[in-house]
Amino acid sequence: CINVWQCEINYAYQFSLTDLRAKYGKNPSTMGLGLSFKTKHNWIFGFEGSYLWGGYDDNGVSILRGIMTQSGNIINSAGEYGTVLMTQSGFYAGIKTGYVFSFRKPNPNSGIVVNIGAGILEHHIRIENRSNNTPPVLGDYKKGYDGLRNGIALRGFIGYQFLSNKKLVNFYGGVEYTFAWTKSIRNYDFNLRGKDNTRYHDSMIGIRIGWILPVYRHAPEEYYYY
């Protein structure tokens, strides 16, 4: 085993659980970057960040119901029906630590990897009016509908890490679980007609795969003995 910096780019498909599922309905995807350091004793220390996006299912009760007509539309500045799109958006950023339970093949730096981490999870409903002509959902007004909230999050991961001897193919993949204690950071919610003081439990579980760019101090083959 050797010391190695690991630059990472990854993607995950998640399944929303608990209060996160109640808010969005559909499942989110995340794309992320990370930087970690694996010691010669196979301990891992690092940080990571990822952008979250996905669909939005209002379950038949739109957050914009207060400004809709009886037909379920919103009137724009021209007196026509405005086009309003809603999706979920957010991010996770945090630190992590873990351990690689190495196999003999292809080298001692590959094997089962277990990580735990802590950070911040933030998410909201992205409200987009592409023509920019529907005043009720523009500027500060949409902040009263988007449900922006954040809070402390814990994250766990278990999977497999592969570092090749020739640096050409390096990757990891496994199952990830995120749990966060969140609250609204908006001062006013139009649907509640006041501030949302609810404490939420947001969680996701999914599959994450990533590509690793290892940075060795020396050529790794010098350290592999069988």
CSV table of C-alpha atoms in Angstrom, one decimal:
chain,number,residue,atom,x,y,z
A,1,CYS,CA,0.0,0.0,0.0
A,2,ILE,CA,1.1,3.5,-0.7
A,3,ASN,CA,0.0,7.1,0.0
A,4,VAL,CA,-2.0,8.5,-2.9
A,5,TRP,CA,-4.2,11.6,-3.6
A,6,GLN,CA,-7.5,10.7,-5.4
A,7,CYS,CA,-9.3,13.3,-7.5
A,8,GLU,CA,-12.8,12.1,-8.2
A,9,ILE,CA,-15.7,12.8,-10.5
A,10,ASN,CA,-18.9,10.9,-9.8
A,11,TYR,CA,-22.6,10.4,-10.6
A,12,ALA,CA,-25.4,9.0,-8.4
A,13,TYR,CA,-29.0,8.1,-9.0
A,14,GLN,CA,-30.9,8.5,-5.8
A,15,PHE,CA,-34.3,7.4,-4.4
A,16,SER,CA,-35.9,10.1,-2.2
A,17,LEU,CA,-37.2,9.0,1.2
A,18,THR,CA,-39.0,10.5,4.2
A,19,ASP,CA,-39.8,14.3,3.9
A,20,LEU,CA,-37.7,14.7,0.8
A,21,ARG,CA,-40.0,12.3,-1.1
A,22,ALA,CA,-43.0,14.0,0.3
A,23,LYS,CA,-41.8,17.3,-1.1
A,24,TYR,CA,-40.6,16.3,-4.6
A,25,GLY,CA,-42.0,12.8,-5.3
A,26,LYS,CA,-39.6,11.9,-8.1
A,27,ASN,CA,-36.0,10.6,-7.7
A,28,PRO,CA,-33.0,13.0,-7.9
A,29,SER,CA,-29.7,12.6,-9.6
A,30,THR,CA,-26.4,14.1,-8.4
A,31,MET,CA,-23.1,14.9,-10.1
A,32,GLY,CA,-20.1,15.6,-7.9
A,33,LEU,CA,-16.4,16.2,-7.4
A,34,GLY,CA,-14.2,15.1,-4.6
A,35,LEU,CA,-10.6,15.1,-3.4
A,36,SER,CA,-9.3,12.5,-0.9
A,37,PHE,CA,-6.0,11.2,0.5
A,38,LYS,CA,-5.5,7.5,1.0
A,39,THR,CA,-2.7,6.7,3.4
A,40,LYS,CA,-0.3,3.7,3.1
A,41,HIS,CA,-2.4,2.1,5.8
A,42,ASN,CA,-5.5,2.4,3.6
A,43,TRP,CA,-7.3,5.1,5.6
A,44,ILE,CA,-9.1,7.7,3.6
A,45,PHE,CA,-9.6,11.4,4.4
A,46,GLY,CA,-11.2,13.9,2.1
A,47,PHE,CA,-14.0,16.2,1.1
A,48,GLU,CA,-16.7,16.1,-1.6
A,49,GLY,CA,-19.4,18.2,-3.1
A,50,SER,CA,-22.3,17.4,-5.5
A,51,TYR,CA,-25.1,19.1,-7.3
A,52,LEU,CA,-28.6,17.7,-7.0
A,53,TRP,CA,-31.3,17.9,-9.6
A,54,GLY,CA,-34.4,16.0,-10.6
A,55,GLY,CA,-38.1,16.1,-11.5
A,56,TYR,CA,-40.9,17.5,-9.4
A,57,ASP,CA,-44.3,15.9,-8.7
A,58,ASP,CA,-46.8,18.0,-6.9
A,59,ASN,CA,-49.1,15.0,-6.2
A,60,GLY,CA,-52.0,17.1,-7.5
A,61,VAL,CA,-51.6,19.9,-5.0
A,62,SER,CA,-49.5,22.6,-6.7
A,63,ILE,CA,-47.4,25.0,-4.6
A,64,LEU,CA,-48.6,27.8,-7.0
A,65,ARG,CA,-52.3,27.0,-6.4
A,66,GLY,CA,-52.9,30.4,-4.8
A,67,ILE,CA,-52.1,32.3,-8.0
A,68,MET,CA,-53.7,29.9,-10.5
A,69,THR,CA,-56.9,30.2,-12.4
A,70,GLN,CA,-59.7,27.6,-12.0
A,71,SER,CA,-58.2,25.8,-15.1
A,72,GLY,CA,-54.8,25.5,-13.3
A,73,ASN,CA,-52.9,28.1,-15.2
A,74,ILE,CA,-51.0,31.3,-14.3
A,75,ILE,CA,-51.7,34.6,-16.2
A,76,ASN,CA,-48.7,36.4,-17.5
A,77,SER,CA,-48.2,40.2,-18.2
A,78,ALA,CA,-49.8,39.8,-21.7
A,79,GLY,CA,-53.0,38.3,-20.2
A,80,GLU,CA,-52.1,34.9,-21.6
A,81,TYR,CA,-51.3,31.6,-19.9
A,82,GLY,CA,-47.7,31.7,-18.7
A,83,THR,CA,-45.3,28.7,-19.0
A,84,VAL,CA,-43.9,27.8,-15.6
A,85,LEU,CA,-41.6,24.8,-15.1
A,86,MET,CA,-40.7,23.4,-11.7
A,87,THR,CA,-37.8,21.0,-10.9
A,88,GLN,CA,-35.8,20.1,-7.8
A,89,SER,CA,-32.4,21.6,-7.3
A,90,GLY,CA,-29.8,21.6,-4.5
A,91,PHE,CA,-26.4,20.5,-3.3
A,92,TYR,CA,-24.4,18.5,-0.7
A,93,ALA,CA,-21.0,19.5,0.5
A,94,GLY,CA,-19.0,17.8,3.3
A,95,ILE,CA,-16.0,15.9,4.6
A,96,LYS,CA,-15.5,12.2,4.7
A,97,THR,CA,-13.3,9.5,6.2
A,98,GLY,CA,-13.1,5.8,5.5
A,99,TYR,CA,-11.1,2.7,5.0
A,100,VAL,CA,-10.2,0.3,2.1
A,101,PHE,CA,-10.3,-3.4,3.0
A,102,SER,CA,-7.8,-4.4,0.4
A,103,PHE,CA,-7.5,-7.5,-1.8
A,104,ARG,CA,-4.2,-8.9,-3.1
A,105,LYS,CA,-5.3,-8.3,-6.7
A,106,PRO,CA,-4.7,-6.2,-8.6
A,107,ASN,CA,-2.9,-4.4,-5.8
A,108,PRO,CA,-3.3,-3.6,-2.0
A,109,ASN,CA,-4.9,-0.2,-2.8
A,110,SER,CA,-8.0,-1.8,-4.3
A,111,GLY,CA,-10.8,-3.5,-2.3
A,112,ILE,CA,-14.0,-2.9,-0.4
A,113,VAL,CA,-14.2,0.7,0.7
A,114,VAL,CA,-16.4,2.1,3.5
A,115,ASN,CA,-16.8,5.9,4.0
A,116,ILE,CA,-18.8,8.0,6.5
A,117,GLY,CA,-19.1,11.7,6.2
A,118,ALA,CA,-20.9,14.9,7.4
A,119,GLY,CA,-21.8,18.1,5.7
A,120,ILE,CA,-24.7,20.3,4.6
A,121,LEU,CA,-27.6,19.4,2.4
A,122,GLU,CA,-29.6,22.2,0.7
A,123,HIS,CA,-32.5,21.9,-1.8
A,124,HIS,CA,-35.4,23.9,-3.2
A,125,ILE,CA,-38.0,23.8,-6.0
A,126,ARG,CA,-36.6,25.6,-8.9
A,127,ILE,CA,-39.3,27.7,-10.5
A,128,GLU,CA,-38.5,28.8,-14.1
A,129,ASN,CA,-40.5,31.1,-16.3
A,130,ARG,CA,-38.6,31.0,-19.6
A,131,SER,CA,-40.3,34.0,-21.2
A,132,ASN,CA,-39.7,36.0,-18.0
A,133,ASN,CA,-43.1,37.5,-18.4
A,134,THR,CA,-45.1,36.1,-15.5
A,135,PRO,CA,-44.7,38.5,-12.5
A,136,PRO,CA,-46.2,36.2,-9.8
A,137,VAL,CA,-43.2,33.8,-10.1
A,138,LEU,CA,-40.4,36.3,-10.8
A,139,GLY,CA,-37.8,37.8,-8.6
A,140,ASP,CA,-38.4,37.7,-4.9
A,141,TYR,CA,-42.0,36.4,-5.4
A,142,LYS,CA,-40.8,32.9,-6.2
A,143,LYS,CA,-38.9,32.7,-3.0
A,144,GLY,CA,-42.2,32.5,-1.2
A,145,TYR,CA,-43.0,29.3,-3.1
A,146,ASP,CA,-39.7,27.4,-3.5
A,147,GLY,CA,-39.4,25.9,0.0
A,148,LEU,CA,-35.6,26.4,0.2
A,149,ARG,CA,-34.3,24.5,3.2
A,150,ASN,CA,-31.0,23.2,4.4
A,151,GLY,CA,-29.3,21.5,7.4
A,152,ILE,CA,-26.7,19.2,8.8
A,153,ALA,CA,-26.4,15.9,6.9
A,154,LEU,CA,-24.7,12.5,7.5
A,155,ARG,CA,-23.6,10.3,4.6
A,156,GLY,CA,-22.5,6.7,4.4
A,157,PHE,CA,-21.1,4.7,1.5
A,158,ILE,CA,-20.0,1.1,0.9
A,159,GLY,CA,-18.7,-0.2,-2.3
A,160,TYR,CA,-15.6,-1.3,-4.3
A,161,GLN,CA,-12.6,0.7,-5.3
A,162,PHE,CA,-10.3,-0.3,-8.1
A,163,LEU,CA,-6.9,1.3,-8.7
A,164,SER,CA,-5.0,-0.2,-11.6
A,165,ASN,CA,-1.2,-0.7,-11.6
A,166,LYS,CA,-0.7,1.4,-14.7
A,167,LYS,CA,-3.0,4.3,-13.7
A,168,LEU,CA,-5.2,3.8,-16.8
A,169,VAL,CA,-8.5,2.5,-15.2
A,170,ASN,CA,-9.4,3.7,-11.7
A,171,PHE,CA,-13.0,3.7,-10.5
A,172,TYR,CA,-15.3,3.0,-7.6
A,173,GLY,CA,-19.0,2.2,-7.2
A,174,GLY,CA,-21.4,1.3,-4.4
A,175,VAL,CA,-24.5,2.1,-2.3
A,176,GLU,CA,-24.8,5.5,-0.6
A,177,TYR,CA,-27.2,6.8,2.0
A,178,THR,CA,-27.7,10.4,3.1
A,179,PHE,CA,-29.8,11.7,6.0
A,180,ALA,CA,-30.3,15.3,6.9
A,181,TRP,CA,-32.0,17.4,9.5
A,182,THR,CA,-33.3,20.5,7.6
A,183,LYS,CA,-35.4,23.5,8.1
A,184,SER,CA,-36.7,26.4,5.9
A,185,ILE,CA,-34.5,29.4,5.5
A,186,ARG,CA,-37.2,31.6,3.9
A,187,ASN,CA,-38.8,34.2,6.0
A,188,TYR,CA,-42.2,33.8,4.4
A,189,ASP,CA,-44.2,31.0,2.7
A,190,PHE,CA,-47.2,32.1,0.7
A,191,ASN,CA,-49.0,28.9,1.1
A,192,LEU,CA,-48.6,28.9,4.9
A,193,ARG,CA,-49.1,32.7,5.1
A,194,GLY,CA,-46.2,32.8,7.4
A,195,LYS,CA,-42.8,31.3,8.1
A,196,ASP,CA,-42.4,27.6,7.9
A,197,ASN,CA,-41.0,26.5,11.3
A,198,THR,CA,-41.2,22.7,10.6
A,199,ARG,CA,-38.2,20.5,11.3
A,200,TYR,CA,-37.7,18.1,8.4
A,201,HIS,CA,-36.0,14.7,8.0
A,202,ASP,CA,-34.7,14.4,4.5
A,203,SER,CA,-33.0,11.3,3.2
A,204,MET,CA,-31.9,9.5,0.0
A,205,ILE,CA,-30.5,6.2,-0.9
A,206,GLY,CA,-28.9,5.3,-4.3
A,207,ILE,CA,-26.1,4.0,-6.4
A,208,ARG,CA,-23.0,6.1,-6.9
A,209,ILE,CA,-20.2,5.4,-9.5
A,210,GLY,CA,-17.1,7.5,-9.9
A,211,TRP,CA,-13.8,7.8,-11.9
A,212,ILE,CA,-10.6,8.4,-9.9
A,213,LEU,CA,-7.5,10.2,-11.1
A,214,PRO,CA,-4.8,9.1,-8.7
A,215,VAL,CA,-1.8,11.3,-8.0
A,216,TYR,CA,1.2,9.2,-6.9
A,217,ARG,CA,4.5,10.6,-5.5
A,218,HIS,CA,6.2,7.7,-7.3
A,219,ALA,CA,5.3,5.2,-9.8
A,220,PRO,CA,2.9,2.7,-8.1
A,221,GLU,CA,4.6,-0.4,-9.5
A,222,GLU,CA,7.6,0.2,-7.3
A,223,TYR,CA,5.5,-0.5,-4.2
A,224,TYR,CA,3.6,-3.6,-5.2
A,225,TYR,CA,5.2,-6.8,-4.0
A,226,TYR,CA,3.6,-10.2,-4.2
